[in-house]
Every structure is written in structure tokens, then in C-alpha cells.
Coordinates of C-alpha atoms (C1' of nucleotides) in Angstrom, one line a residue:
Chain A
M1 CA -7.1 -2.4 6.0
I2 CA -5.4 0.9 6.9
E3 CA -5.4 1.6 10.6
E4 CA -2.8 4.1 10.7
S5 CA -2.2 6.4 13.7
A6 CA -1.8 10.2 13.2
G7 CA 1.9 9.7 12.5
I8 CA 2.0 13.2 11.3
A9 CA 5.0 15.5 11.6
E10 CA 5.5 17.1 14.9
A11 CA 6.6 20.7 15.1
R12 CA 10.0 21.3 16.6
S13 CA 11.8 24.3 18.0
L14 CA 11.9 26.8 15.1
G15 CA 8.9 25.5 13.1
E16 CA 11.1 22.8 11.7
V17 CA 10.0 19.2 11.6
S18 CA 11.8 16.3 13.2
W19 CA 12.7 13.7 10.6
Q20 CA 11.9 11.2 13.2
Q21 CA 8.2 12.0 12.7
L22 CA 7.8 11.8 9.0
P23 CA 4.4 11.3 7.4
Q24 CA 4.0 7.7 6.4
P25 CA 3.6 8.4 2.7
T26 CA 6.8 10.5 2.8
L27 CA 8.8 7.8 4.5
T28 CA 7.7 5.2 2.0
R29 CA 8.5 7.4 -0.9
L30 CA 11.9 8.3 0.5
A31 CA 12.8 4.6 0.6
G32 CA 11.8 4.4 -3.0
Y33 CA 14.1 7.2 -4.1
L34 CA 17.1 5.3 -3.0
P35 CA 17.2 2.7 -5.8
V36 CA 16.5 5.5 -8.3
L37 CA 19.5 7.4 -7.1
R38 CA 21.7 4.4 -7.0
S39 CA 20.8 3.6 -10.6
L40 CA 21.7 7.1 -11.6
R41 CA 25.1 6.9 -9.9
E42 CA 25.8 3.6 -11.6
H43 CA 25.3 5.3 -14.9
G44 CA 27.7 8.0 -13.9
I45 CA 25.1 10.8 -13.5
A46 CA 26.2 13.2 -10.8
G47 CA 23.1 15.5 -10.6
A48 CA 19.5 15.6 -11.4
S49 CA 16.5 17.9 -11.1
S50 CA 13.5 17.1 -9.0
G51 CA 11.6 16.7 -12.3
K52 CA 13.9 14.0 -13.5
L53 CA 14.1 12.2 -10.2
A54 CA 10.3 12.4 -9.8
G55 CA 9.7 11.0 -13.3
M56 CA 11.9 8.0 -12.5
A57 CA 10.3 7.4 -9.2
G58 CA 6.8 7.8 -10.5
V59 CA 5.8 10.7 -8.3
N60 CA 5.0 14.4 -8.6
A61 CA 8.0 16.7 -8.7
A62 CA 6.6 18.9 -6.0
V63 CA 6.0 16.0 -3.6
L64 CA 9.6 14.8 -4.1
R65 CA 11.0 18.3 -3.3
K66 CA 8.8 18.4 -0.2
D67 CA 9.8 14.9 0.9
L68 CA 13.5 15.8 0.6
S69 CA 13.0 19.1 2.4
Y70 CA 11.5 17.2 5.3
I71 CA 14.9 15.5 5.9
G72 CA 16.9 18.6 5.2
A73 CA 18.2 17.3 1.9
H74 CA 18.6 20.5 -0.1
G75 CA 19.2 21.0 -3.8
V76 CA 20.6 24.0 -5.5
R77 CA 18.2 26.4 -7.2
G78 CA 18.7 26.5 -10.9
V79 CA 20.8 23.3 -10.8
G80 CA 19.1 20.4 -9.1
Y81 CA 20.2 17.8 -6.6
D82 CA 23.6 16.1 -6.1
V83 CA 23.1 12.4 -6.5
T84 CA 25.9 11.2 -4.2
G85 CA 24.9 13.7 -1.6
L86 CA 21.3 12.6 -1.7
I87 CA 22.2 9.0 -1.4
A88 CA 24.3 9.8 1.6
K89 CA 21.6 11.8 3.3
L90 CA 18.9 9.2 2.6
S91 CA 21.0 6.4 3.7
M92 CA 21.6 8.2 6.9
I93 CA 18.0 8.9 7.6
L94 CA 16.8 5.4 6.6
R95 CA 19.9 3.9 8.4
S96 CA 20.5 1.7 5.5
D97 CA 24.2 1.7 6.6
R98 CA 23.4 -0.5 9.6
I99 CA 22.7 -4.2 9.3
R100 CA 19.3 -5.2 10.7
T101 CA 18.6 -8.5 12.3
V102 CA 15.5 -10.4 11.1
A103 CA 13.7 -13.4 12.5
L104 CA 11.3 -15.3 10.3
A105 CA 8.3 -17.2 11.6
G106 CA 7.0 -19.8 9.1
A107 CA 9.4 -21.6 6.9
S108 CA 6.8 -21.8 4.2
R109 CA 7.9 -21.5 0.6
L110 CA 7.0 -17.8 0.8
G111 CA 8.9 -17.4 4.0
Q112 CA 12.0 -19.1 2.5
T113 CA 11.8 -16.9 -0.6
L114 CA 11.5 -13.7 1.4
L115 CA 14.6 -14.9 3.3
A116 CA 16.5 -15.6 0.1
H117 CA 15.2 -12.6 -1.7
T118 CA 15.6 -9.8 0.8
G119 CA 17.7 -11.3 3.5
F120 CA 21.1 -11.1 2.0
G121 CA 23.4 -8.5 0.8
H122 CA 21.1 -5.5 1.4
G123 CA 21.4 -4.7 5.0
F124 CA 19.5 -7.5 6.6
T125 CA 20.6 -10.6 8.3
V126 CA 18.3 -13.5 9.1
A127 CA 19.2 -14.4 12.6
A128 CA 16.6 -17.1 13.2
L129 CA 13.9 -19.1 11.5
F130 CA 11.0 -20.7 13.2
D131 CA 8.4 -23.2 12.1
V132 CA 5.6 -25.3 13.6
D133 CA 6.9 -28.4 11.8
P134 CA 9.2 -30.3 14.2
A135 CA 10.6 -32.2 11.2
L136 CA 12.3 -29.1 10.0
V137 CA 14.0 -28.4 13.3
G138 CA 17.8 -28.6 13.0
T139 CA 17.8 -28.5 9.2
R140 CA 19.3 -25.7 7.2
L141 CA 17.1 -24.3 4.5
A142 CA 19.3 -21.6 3.1
P143 CA 23.1 -21.3 3.2
G144 CA 24.2 -19.2 6.2
V145 CA 20.9 -19.2 8.0
P146 CA 21.7 -20.5 11.4
V147 CA 18.9 -22.5 13.0
I148 CA 15.4 -23.6 12.8
A149 CA 13.5 -23.8 16.0
P150 CA 10.0 -24.9 16.6
L151 CA 7.5 -22.0 16.9
E152 CA 7.2 -22.9 20.5
A153 CA 10.8 -22.2 21.2
M154 CA 10.6 -18.7 19.7
A155 CA 10.2 -16.9 23.0
E156 CA 13.4 -18.2 24.7
R157 CA 15.4 -18.1 21.5
L158 CA 14.5 -14.4 20.9
A159 CA 15.2 -13.6 24.5
A160 CA 18.8 -15.0 24.1
D161 CA 19.3 -13.5 20.6
P162 CA 17.1 -10.4 20.1
V163 CA 16.1 -9.3 16.6
E164 CA 14.9 -5.9 15.3
I165 CA 12.4 -7.1 12.7
G166 CA 10.0 -10.1 12.7
V167 CA 8.6 -11.5 9.5
I168 CA 5.4 -13.5 9.8
A169 CA 5.0 -16.0 7.0
T170 CA 3.2 -18.7 8.9
A171 CA -0.1 -20.4 8.0
D172 CA -3.0 -18.1 8.6
S173 CA -4.0 -19.9 11.8
D174 CA -0.6 -19.4 13.4
A175 CA -0.1 -15.8 12.4
Q176 CA -1.6 -14.1 15.5
R177 CA 0.3 -16.5 17.8
A178 CA 3.6 -15.7 16.0
C179 CA 2.8 -12.0 16.4
D180 CA 2.1 -12.3 20.1
I181 CA 5.4 -14.1 20.7
F182 CA 7.3 -11.5 18.7
V183 CA 5.7 -8.7 20.6
A184 CA 6.3 -10.3 23.9
A185 CA 9.9 -10.8 23.0
G186 CA 10.3 -7.1 22.4
V187 CA 10.3 -7.1 18.6
R188 CA 8.8 -3.7 17.6
Q189 CA 8.8 -4.0 13.8
L190 CA 6.8 -6.7 12.0
L191 CA 6.3 -7.6 8.4
N192 CA 3.2 -9.7 7.9
V193 CA 2.8 -11.5 4.7
T194 CA -0.3 -13.4 5.7
P195 CA -3.8 -12.1 5.0
V196 CA -4.6 -12.1 8.7
H197 CA -5.2 -8.7 10.5
L198 CA -2.9 -8.8 13.4
L199 CA -4.0 -7.5 16.8
V200 CA -1.2 -5.8 18.8
G201 CA -1.7 -4.1 22.1
P202 CA -1.9 -0.4 21.8
E203 CA 0.7 0.2 24.5
P204 CA 4.1 -0.2 22.8
A205 CA 4.8 1.4 19.5
I206 CA 4.6 -1.6 17.2
V207 CA 4.9 -1.0 13.5
V208 CA 3.2 -3.6 11.4
R209 CA 3.4 -3.6 7.6
Q210 CA 1.3 -6.1 5.7
V211 CA 1.8 -7.4 2.2
D212 CA -1.0 -9.5 0.9
L213 CA -0.3 -10.9 -2.5
A214 CA -3.6 -12.7 -2.8
L215 CA -5.4 -9.5 -2.2
E216 CA -3.4 -7.7 -4.9
L217 CA -4.4 -10.4 -7.3
Q218 CA -8.1 -10.0 -6.2
V219 CA -8.0 -6.3 -7.0
L220 CA -6.5 -7.0 -10.4
A221 CA -9.1 -9.7 -11.0
F222 CA -11.8 -7.1 -10.3
H223 CA -10.3 -4.8 -12.9
A224 CA -9.9 -7.6 -15.3
G225 CA -13.6 -8.2 -15.2
R226 CA -14.3 -4.5 -15.5
S227 CA -12.1 -3.8 -18.4
R228 CA -14.3 -5.9 -20.7
V229 CA -17.5 -4.3 -19.6
A230 CA -16.3 -0.7 -19.6
P231 CA -13.4 0.2 -21.8
A232 CA -12.9 2.9 -19.3
Q233 CA -10.8 5.7 -17.9
H234 CA -7.2 6.0 -17.4
E235 CA -5.6 4.5 -14.3
E236 CA -2.1 4.1 -13.0
T237 CA 0.3 2.6 -10.6
V238 CA -0.7 2.0 -7.0
T239 CA 2.2 1.0 -4.9
A240 CA 1.8 -1.3 -2.1
Chain B
M1 CA 5.1 5.9 -5.2
I2 CA 1.4 6.5 -5.6
E3 CA 0.4 7.9 -8.9
E4 CA -3.2 7.1 -8.8
S5 CA -5.8 8.6 -11.2
A6 CA -8.9 10.3 -9.9
G7 CA -10.5 6.8 -9.8
I8 CA -13.3 8.3 -7.8
A9 CA -16.9 7.1 -7.9
E10 CA -18.9 8.4 -10.8
A11 CA -22.5 9.5 -10.3
R12 CA -25.2 7.6 -11.9
S13 CA -28.9 8.0 -12.7
L14 CA -30.5 8.6 -9.3
G15 CA -27.5 9.8 -7.4
E16 CA -26.3 6.3 -7.0
V17 CA -22.8 5.2 -7.6
S18 CA -21.7 2.7 -10.1
W19 CA -19.8 -0.1 -8.4
Q20 CA -17.6 -0.2 -11.4
Q21 CA -16.1 3.1 -10.2
L22 CA -15.2 2.3 -6.7
P23 CA -12.6 4.5 -4.9
Q24 CA -9.3 2.6 -4.8
P25 CA -9.2 2.3 -0.9
T26 CA -12.8 0.9 -0.9
L27 CA -12.0 -1.7 -3.5
T28 CA -8.9 -2.9 -1.6
R29 CA -10.8 -3.1 1.6
L30 CA -13.7 -5.0 0.0
A31 CA -11.2 -7.6 -1.1
G32 CA -10.0 -7.8 2.5
Y33 CA -13.5 -8.4 3.9
L34 CA -13.9 -11.7 2.0
P35 CA -11.4 -13.8 4.0
V36 CA -12.9 -12.4 7.2
L37 CA -16.4 -13.5 6.1
R38 CA -15.2 -16.9 5.0
S39 CA -13.6 -17.4 8.3
L40 CA -16.8 -16.5 10.1
R41 CA -18.8 -18.9 7.9
E42 CA -16.3 -21.7 8.6
H43 CA -17.0 -21.2 12.3
G44 CA -20.7 -21.4 11.6
I45 CA -21.5 -17.8 12.4
A46 CA -24.4 -16.6 10.3
G47 CA -24.5 -12.9 11.0
A48 CA -22.3 -10.1 12.3
S49 CA -22.5 -6.4 13.0
S50 CA -20.4 -3.9 11.2
G51 CA -18.5 -3.4 14.5
K52 CA -17.6 -7.0 14.7
L53 CA -16.6 -7.3 11.0
A54 CA -14.7 -4.1 11.1
G55 CA -12.8 -5.2 14.2
M56 CA -11.7 -8.4 12.5
A57 CA -10.7 -6.6 9.3
G58 CA -8.9 -3.9 11.1
V59 CA -11.0 -1.0 9.8
N60 CA -13.4 1.6 11.2
A61 CA -17.0 0.4 11.4
A62 CA -18.3 3.4 9.6
V63 CA -15.9 2.9 6.7
L64 CA -17.0 -0.7 6.4
R65 CA -20.7 0.2 6.3
K66 CA -19.9 2.8 3.7
D67 CA -17.8 0.4 1.6
L68 CA -20.6 -2.1 1.6
S69 CA -23.2 0.4 0.8
Y70 CA -21.2 1.3 -2.3
I71 CA -21.9 -2.1 -3.7
G72 CA -25.5 -2.3 -2.5
A73 CA -24.7 -4.9 0.1
H74 CA -27.2 -3.9 2.8
G75 CA -27.5 -5.0 6.4
V76 CA -30.5 -5.0 8.6
R77 CA -30.9 -2.2 11.1
G78 CA -30.7 -3.5 14.7
V79 CA -29.4 -6.8 13.5
G80 CA -26.3 -6.6 11.3
Y81 CA -25.2 -8.3 8.1
D82 CA -25.8 -11.8 6.8
V83 CA -22.5 -13.5 6.3
T84 CA -23.5 -15.8 3.5
G85 CA -25.3 -13.0 1.7
L86 CA -22.3 -10.7 2.0
I87 CA -19.9 -13.4 0.7
A88 CA -22.2 -13.9 -2.3
K89 CA -22.4 -10.2 -3.0
L90 CA -18.7 -9.5 -2.6
S91 CA -17.8 -12.5 -4.8
M92 CA -20.1 -11.2 -7.4
I93 CA -18.6 -7.7 -7.4
L94 CA -15.0 -8.9 -7.2
R95 CA -15.8 -11.7 -9.7
S96 CA -14.0 -14.2 -7.6
D97 CA -16.2 -16.9 -9.1
R98 CA -14.4 -16.6 -12.4
I99 CA -11.0 -18.2 -13.0
R100 CA -8.4 -15.6 -14.1
T101 CA -5.5 -16.4 -16.3
V102 CA -2.1 -15.2 -15.3
A103 CA 1.2 -15.1 -17.1
L104 CA 4.4 -14.8 -15.2
A105 CA 7.5 -13.0 -16.5
G106 CA 10.6 -14.0 -14.6
A107 CA 11.0 -17.5 -13.3
S108 CA 13.1 -16.2 -10.4
R109 CA 12.6 -17.8 -7.0
L110 CA 10.2 -15.0 -6.1
G111 CA 8.3 -15.6 -9.3
Q112 CA 8.0 -19.3 -8.8
T113 CA 6.8 -18.8 -5.3
L114 CA 4.2 -16.3 -6.3
L115 CA 3.1 -18.9 -8.7
A116 CA 2.9 -21.6 -6.1
H117 CA 1.5 -19.4 -3.5
T118 CA -1.3 -17.6 -5.2
G119 CA -1.6 -19.4 -8.5
F120 CA -3.6 -22.4 -7.5
G121 CA -6.9 -23.2 -5.9
H122 CA -8.0 -19.6 -5.5
G123 CA -9.3 -18.5 -8.8
F124 CA -6.1 -18.1 -10.7
T125 CA -4.5 -20.2 -13.4
V126 CA -0.9 -19.7 -14.5
A127 CA -1.1 -20.0 -18.2
A128 CA 2.5 -19.3 -19.2
L129 CA 5.8 -18.6 -17.6
F130 CA 8.6 -16.7 -19.3
D131 CA 12.2 -16.1 -18.5
V132 CA 15.3 -14.7 -20.2
D133 CA 17.3 -17.8 -19.3
P134 CA 17.3 -20.1 -22.4
A135 CA 18.4 -23.0 -20.2
L136 CA 15.0 -23.0 -18.5
V137 CA 13.0 -23.2 -21.7
G138 CA 11.0 -26.4 -21.9
T139 CA 11.4 -27.3 -18.3
R140 CA 8.6 -27.5 -15.8
L141 CA 9.2 -25.7 -12.6
A142 CA 5.9 -26.4 -10.9
P143 CA 3.4 -29.2 -11.4
G144 CA 0.7 -28.3 -13.9
V145 CA 2.4 -25.1 -15.2
P146 CA 2.4 -25.6 -18.9
V147 CA 5.4 -24.0 -20.5
I148 CA 8.4 -21.8 -20.1
A149 CA 9.2 -19.7 -23.1
P150 CA 12.1 -17.2 -23.4
L151 CA 11.1 -13.6 -22.7
E152 CA 11.6 -13.0 -26.4
A153 CA 8.8 -15.3 -27.3
M154 CA 6.3 -13.6 -25.0
A155 CA 4.6 -11.5 -27.6
E156 CA 3.7 -14.3 -30.0
R157 CA 2.8 -16.7 -27.2
L158 CA 0.5 -14.2 -25.6
A159 CA -1.1 -13.4 -28.9
A160 CA -2.0 -17.1 -29.3
D161 CA -3.0 -17.6 -25.7
P162 CA -4.1 -14.3 -24.1
V163 CA -4.1 -13.8 -20.4
E164 CA -5.8 -11.3 -18.1
I165 CA -3.1 -10.6 -15.6
G166 CA 0.6 -10.3 -16.0
V167 CA 3.0 -10.7 -13.1
I168 CA 6.4 -9.1 -13.5
A169 CA 9.1 -10.8 -11.4
T170 CA 12.1 -10.4 -13.6
A171 CA 15.4 -8.9 -12.8
D172 CA 15.1 -5.1 -12.4
S173 CA 16.8 -4.5 -15.8
D174 CA 14.2 -6.6 -17.6
A175 CA 11.1 -5.3 -15.8
Q176 CA 10.2 -2.5 -18.2
R177 CA 10.7 -4.7 -21.2
A178 CA 8.4 -7.3 -19.8
C179 CA 5.9 -4.6 -19.0
D180 CA 6.1 -3.3 -22.6
I181 CA 5.5 -6.8 -24.1
F182 CA 2.6 -7.4 -21.8
V183 CA 1.0 -4.1 -22.6
A184 CA 1.6 -4.6 -26.4
A185 CA -0.1 -8.0 -26.1
G186 CA -3.2 -6.4 -24.6
V187 CA -2.7 -7.4 -20.9
R188 CA -4.4 -4.6 -18.9
Q189 CA -3.7 -5.8 -15.4
L190 CA -0.1 -6.0 -14.0
L191 CA 1.4 -7.0 -10.7
N192 CA 4.9 -5.7 -10.4
V193 CA 7.0 -7.3 -7.7
T194 CA 10.2 -5.5 -8.8
P195 CA 11.3 -2.2 -7.3
V196 CA 11.2 -0.6 -10.8
H197 CA 8.6 2.1 -11.5
L198 CA 7.0 0.9 -14.7
L199 CA 6.1 3.4 -17.4
V200 CA 2.9 2.5 -19.3
G201 CA 1.4 4.7 -22.0
P202 CA -1.5 6.8 -20.7
E203 CA -3.8 5.7 -23.5
P204 CA -5.2 2.3 -22.5
A205 CA -6.5 1.8 -19.0
I206 CA -3.7 -0.2 -17.5
V207 CA -3.8 -1.1 -13.8
V208 CA -0.4 -1.7 -12.2
R209 CA 0.0 -2.8 -8.7
Q210 CA 3.4 -2.9 -7.2
V211 CA 4.6 -4.8 -4.2
D212 CA 8.1 -4.1 -3.1
L213 CA 9.3 -6.3 -0.2
A214 CA 12.7 -4.7 0.0
L215 CA 11.0 -1.3 0.5
E216 CA 8.8 -2.7 3.2
L217 CA 11.9 -3.9 5.0
Q218 CA 13.5 -0.5 4.5
V219 CA 10.6 1.2 6.2
L220 CA 10.8 -1.2 9.1
A221 CA 14.5 -0.6 9.3
F222 CA 13.9 3.1 9.7
H223 CA 11.5 2.5 12.5
A224 CA 13.9 0.0 14.1
G225 CA 16.5 2.7 14.3
R226 CA 14.0 5.2 15.6
S227 CA 12.5 3.1 18.3
R228 CA 15.8 3.2 20.3
V229 CA 16.2 6.9 20.0
A230 CA 12.7 7.9 20.7
P231 CA 10.5 5.4 22.7
A232 CA 7.7 7.1 20.9
Q233 CA 4.1 7.3 20.0
H234 CA 1.7 4.6 19.1
E235 CA 1.6 3.4 15.6
E236 CA -0.4 0.6 13.9
T237 CA -0.8 -1.5 10.8
V238 CA -0.3 -0.2 7.4
T239 CA -1.5 -2.5 4.7
A240 CA 0.3 -2.6 1.4
Chain C
dT1 C1' 22.6 38.8 -16.5
dA2 C1' 19.1 35.3 -18.1
dG3 C1' 17.5 30.8 -17.6
dA4 C1' 16.5 27.1 -14.7
dT5 C1' 15.0 25.0 -10.7
dT6 C1' 14.3 25.0 -5.9
dG7 C1' 11.6 25.6 -1.5
dT8 C1' 7.2 26.7 0.2
dT9 C1' 2.7 28.5 0.3
dA10 C1' -2.1 28.3 -0.5
dA11 C1' -5.9 25.8 -2.7
dT12 C1' -7.8 21.6 -3.9
dC13 C1' -9.1 17.2 -3.3
dG14 C1' -10.4 13.0 -1.3
dA15 C1' -10.6 10.0 2.5
dT16 C1' -11.8 9.2 7.3
dT17 C1' -14.5 9.7 11.3
dA18 C1' -18.1 10.8 14.6
dA19 C1' -22.6 11.4 15.1
dC20 C1' -27.4 10.5 14.6
dA21 C1' -31.9 10.0 12.5
dA22 C1' -34.0 6.1 10.5
dT23 C1' -35.7 1.7 11.4
dC24 C1' -35.6 -3.3 12.1
Chain D
dT1 C1' -42.2 -1.4 22.6
dA2 C1' -37.1 -0.9 23.7
dG3 C1' -32.6 -1.8 22.2
dA4 C1' -29.5 -2.3 18.7
dT5 C1' -27.5 -1.3 14.5
dT6 C1' -27.7 0.5 10.0
dG7 C1' -27.1 4.1 6.3
dT8 C1' -25.7 8.6 5.6
dT9 C1' -24.6 13.3 6.5
dA10 C1' -21.5 16.9 7.8
dA11 C1' -17.0 18.0 9.8
dT12 C1' -12.3 17.0 10.2
dC13 C1' -8.2 15.8 8.7
dG14 C1' -4.2 15.0 5.9
dA15 C1' -2.2 14.5 1.5
dT16 C1' -1.6 16.2 -3.2
dT17 C1' -0.9 19.7 -6.5
dA18 C1' -0.1 24.0 -8.9
dA19 C1' 2.0 28.1 -8.7
dC20 C1' 5.5 31.3 -7.8
dA21 C1' 8.8 34.1 -5.4
dA22 C1' 13.5 33.3 -4.1
dT23 C1' 17.9 32.5 -5.9
dC24 C1' 21.7 29.8 -7.8

DNA sequence: TAGATTGTTAATCGATTAACAATC
DNA sequence: TAGATTGTTAATCGATTAACAATC
């Protein structure tokens, strides 16, 4: 399931590391620190140590310090980190200030929910929604979501109105086709919520992230069966 | 975000490895092979090499062979693997024959969709649905889903009617509470779709899997910003 | 100053991968 | 047999972790 490139940090001038080449685990964790910091700020807490932050984020304190040092977010020895400063730095790196445009292929229930759940108010705008079902064309499934075009019309629509992120929530049998159309239209970031492994040409730098809820349940089902047989060791959170 | 225990395979009698102690990545990949194999069977293909299977699943061929050897699913040298045999073996290991009972905390839109999307027809039964909103109590949100009880009534309901898997799709502020109630009720497998890092006592073997869609979009947003600045290297799929 | 906490190094750990002898 | 493909080893790679000197 994991077919990750090297993706490892690339040395720069003075032995420093470009924050444009963060290790994948670091990038994912950095995005996870943001809600923790926002929560602290809401509670009026101005500063926190790496130990406190790491505890809340569910990571090791050393790894958190290392992650932050990658992006030049420095704390103060003996004191800790400034919450507001960290939020600013992280937002800058993750570009969460900027609004991203998203197109959604597959107006399935899951697709619509993703749209409603993540699409609004947090830096993402759903610019277009596509589906194979011609009956849906022209209807409005969510308030503010502009159009629904048939899957066939994706190419031209995306050419006229480019998006940065494509979400694939089609039926399994349409997933690869939707992917191909997105890629051909120049979309370089894809979120795939189908269980299909998407094939993208190796030429352009396409980033695909896959979330497979059925697979998550499968894994839990395995553990459910095991827990009766063997009362067992201690295990913990695995983040998708 | 990853706070995984050792979880590594434990040696058994003759140097063999108990398939009850699979490495986490292996277990996740094994669950991913199943849909690939089912797809092959549907197309009437009886056998496949590790190379072919690995290609379809998006993994390295050597890792697939190693994964299968963990569970004693052997191929034939010079020939490959038997599709039907593999399905049977994998189903046995992952216990996908048995129906698992699931309880859902948080009748949010995302919660309801998870219920509709994964709950039916694939080995899972939603036994109970809980929400903080008293107005929802007694209503039926999906056909066949028995009851909605307030979050407060979870403990007694779960005591009377135990479940194997708990799904947490509440508001962020209720996530830890829902988790605590599940754990107290003896639920040992949790799927957390909130961005909250759940704290579970280290004593019982609780398996928590977290899927954070907002975080996935954040990561993609980062890459979206980067792709303009640096046309960049080649990257590939990262599975949640 | 004394205490606390960072930033970073060095060691450990586990997972991935290529390669190849075994063998159908 | 000859060709193909497995099962497994050994090497590589990267990520995690503990530990500690630097220093606020």
C-alpha cells in the first residue's frame, strides 16, 4: 500500500534542509500540531514545552522538536515554545492561509460528505463536482457548490476552471478513469477515498493520498478476533 | 501521529512466526490484497504471480511474498499463487467471514455516511448509534439501524449489548469522552475519525486507528503550494 | 545562579529492497 | 529439461528514540 518515493530531506547550502523537502512523516505530523496549538490558544495558553505539545499530539517529544527544527520554528531553552508564533510559522509552511480549490469526482454519499465535512470554512473551496449519473447534472447537492457536470465533461471544465486538488470518491470501477482525467487536466494533488490503487505516470510529480475506511475496519476486525484468542500485549494509536 | 507499540512478530516454536503477531504494515497490506484478489476472481483469473499481484496492489513484489509467507500462504515456484486459495487464506486470517458488531458515537453527517458506506454488506453490523443531541433519540437515520441513544446512555446500552468495534465521529470536544465510555464498556477496537488524539490507558490492549480527512487535505495543500515553487521530484501514493 | 528545556547527535530499531538459490 | 517464479537472506535505508551538552 505504501509506494513512497525517497522524499527525504535534501541538503542545502550550509547543511540546512529545505522545508520544501520534508520527510513525509514529519509533514504529516506538522499538520497535526496545528489543531493542538489552536486548541491551546483558544484556552488562552501562550506557551508550552515540547513535552506538553507532544503529549497532546500523541508523539514523542524529541520527534516534535526535530520536526519543528526542520522548518526553523525555534523554541526558547528552559522556557518552551510560543503558541502564537508556532501557529504563524506552521500556517506559513503549510500555506493554510491560502484557500485551495478542490474538485470532487463522484457525488456519492461519501463524496458529498467529504465536501460538506472538509470543504467549507477551513481553507478549501469546492469548485466543481462531477458524477457519472446524468440525472444529477445541473442539480445542487450542497449550498454554494456551483455545478455538477457529468464525469465525461471533467476535462473541459477543469481546463476552463483549474483546481489544485482532486478528490476521487467515485465507484471503484470509475476511480482510475477519474484519476486519468485529473492528471491530464494538470491536477497534481489527489485524495483517493476508494480502495483502488491508482496508477499515475511517473513523469509529473503527482501526490496521491489514499484513505480507505473499509480497510481500516478490516484491520480492526482482525484485532477483534485476536483479542479474544490472545489477551495480549499493549498496542496504541496508528494514524492514517 | 504514530505512536505504535513494538507490535513486531514474535518468534514461535520452530523459528516460525505467529500470524497473531504480524507487523502493522504487513497486516494493513494483507487487508489490501483481498480486494485485488476478489477483482481477479471476478474476471475469472485463477492464478497470478507475485509481480502481477504486487503491481495491482501498488507494492513491491518481494514485500508481497514476504507478507504472504508470514501467514503461511504459499505459492508454487515457477507458477505463482492460486487466487481462490489466497482469498480463502486471507479471509481466514483477517476473519472476514465473521460479522463484526459496530457502535457509532456521533450521528454527524460523517458518522452517518461511515455507517452507510462501510456498515452494510461487508461483514459489519451497526448495532447502536449514539449522539449528544436528545432530539435525535428514537429516530432512525438509516434503514435497519436499530436505535439512537444519547451519548450519556452509551455505557448501559453497551453493557447490555456489547460490540467489538467503536467508531468515534463526534464533535471534537466529545471525542475523548466517547472513547472513555467505549473503553470502560470493554470495546477494544476503535476507529477515530476526529482529529483528536485519544488517550487510552496503557493497561488493556486497545487498538485505535485514526483517519483524519482534514489532515489529508492539509498535506495536499502543502504540496499544492510547493508544486508551483519547485516543479520537483517524483512522488507517489501514500496510503493512510 | 539554578532549574528547565531546547536542539542535535549517535545508537537503535524496523521496514524495505535487491538478489539469488531452491524448485516447480 | 529449461524457464519462471517463489521463499528467504543479507544489505540498505530511513525513522525513532534516548541522551546530553548548550543555554535561556
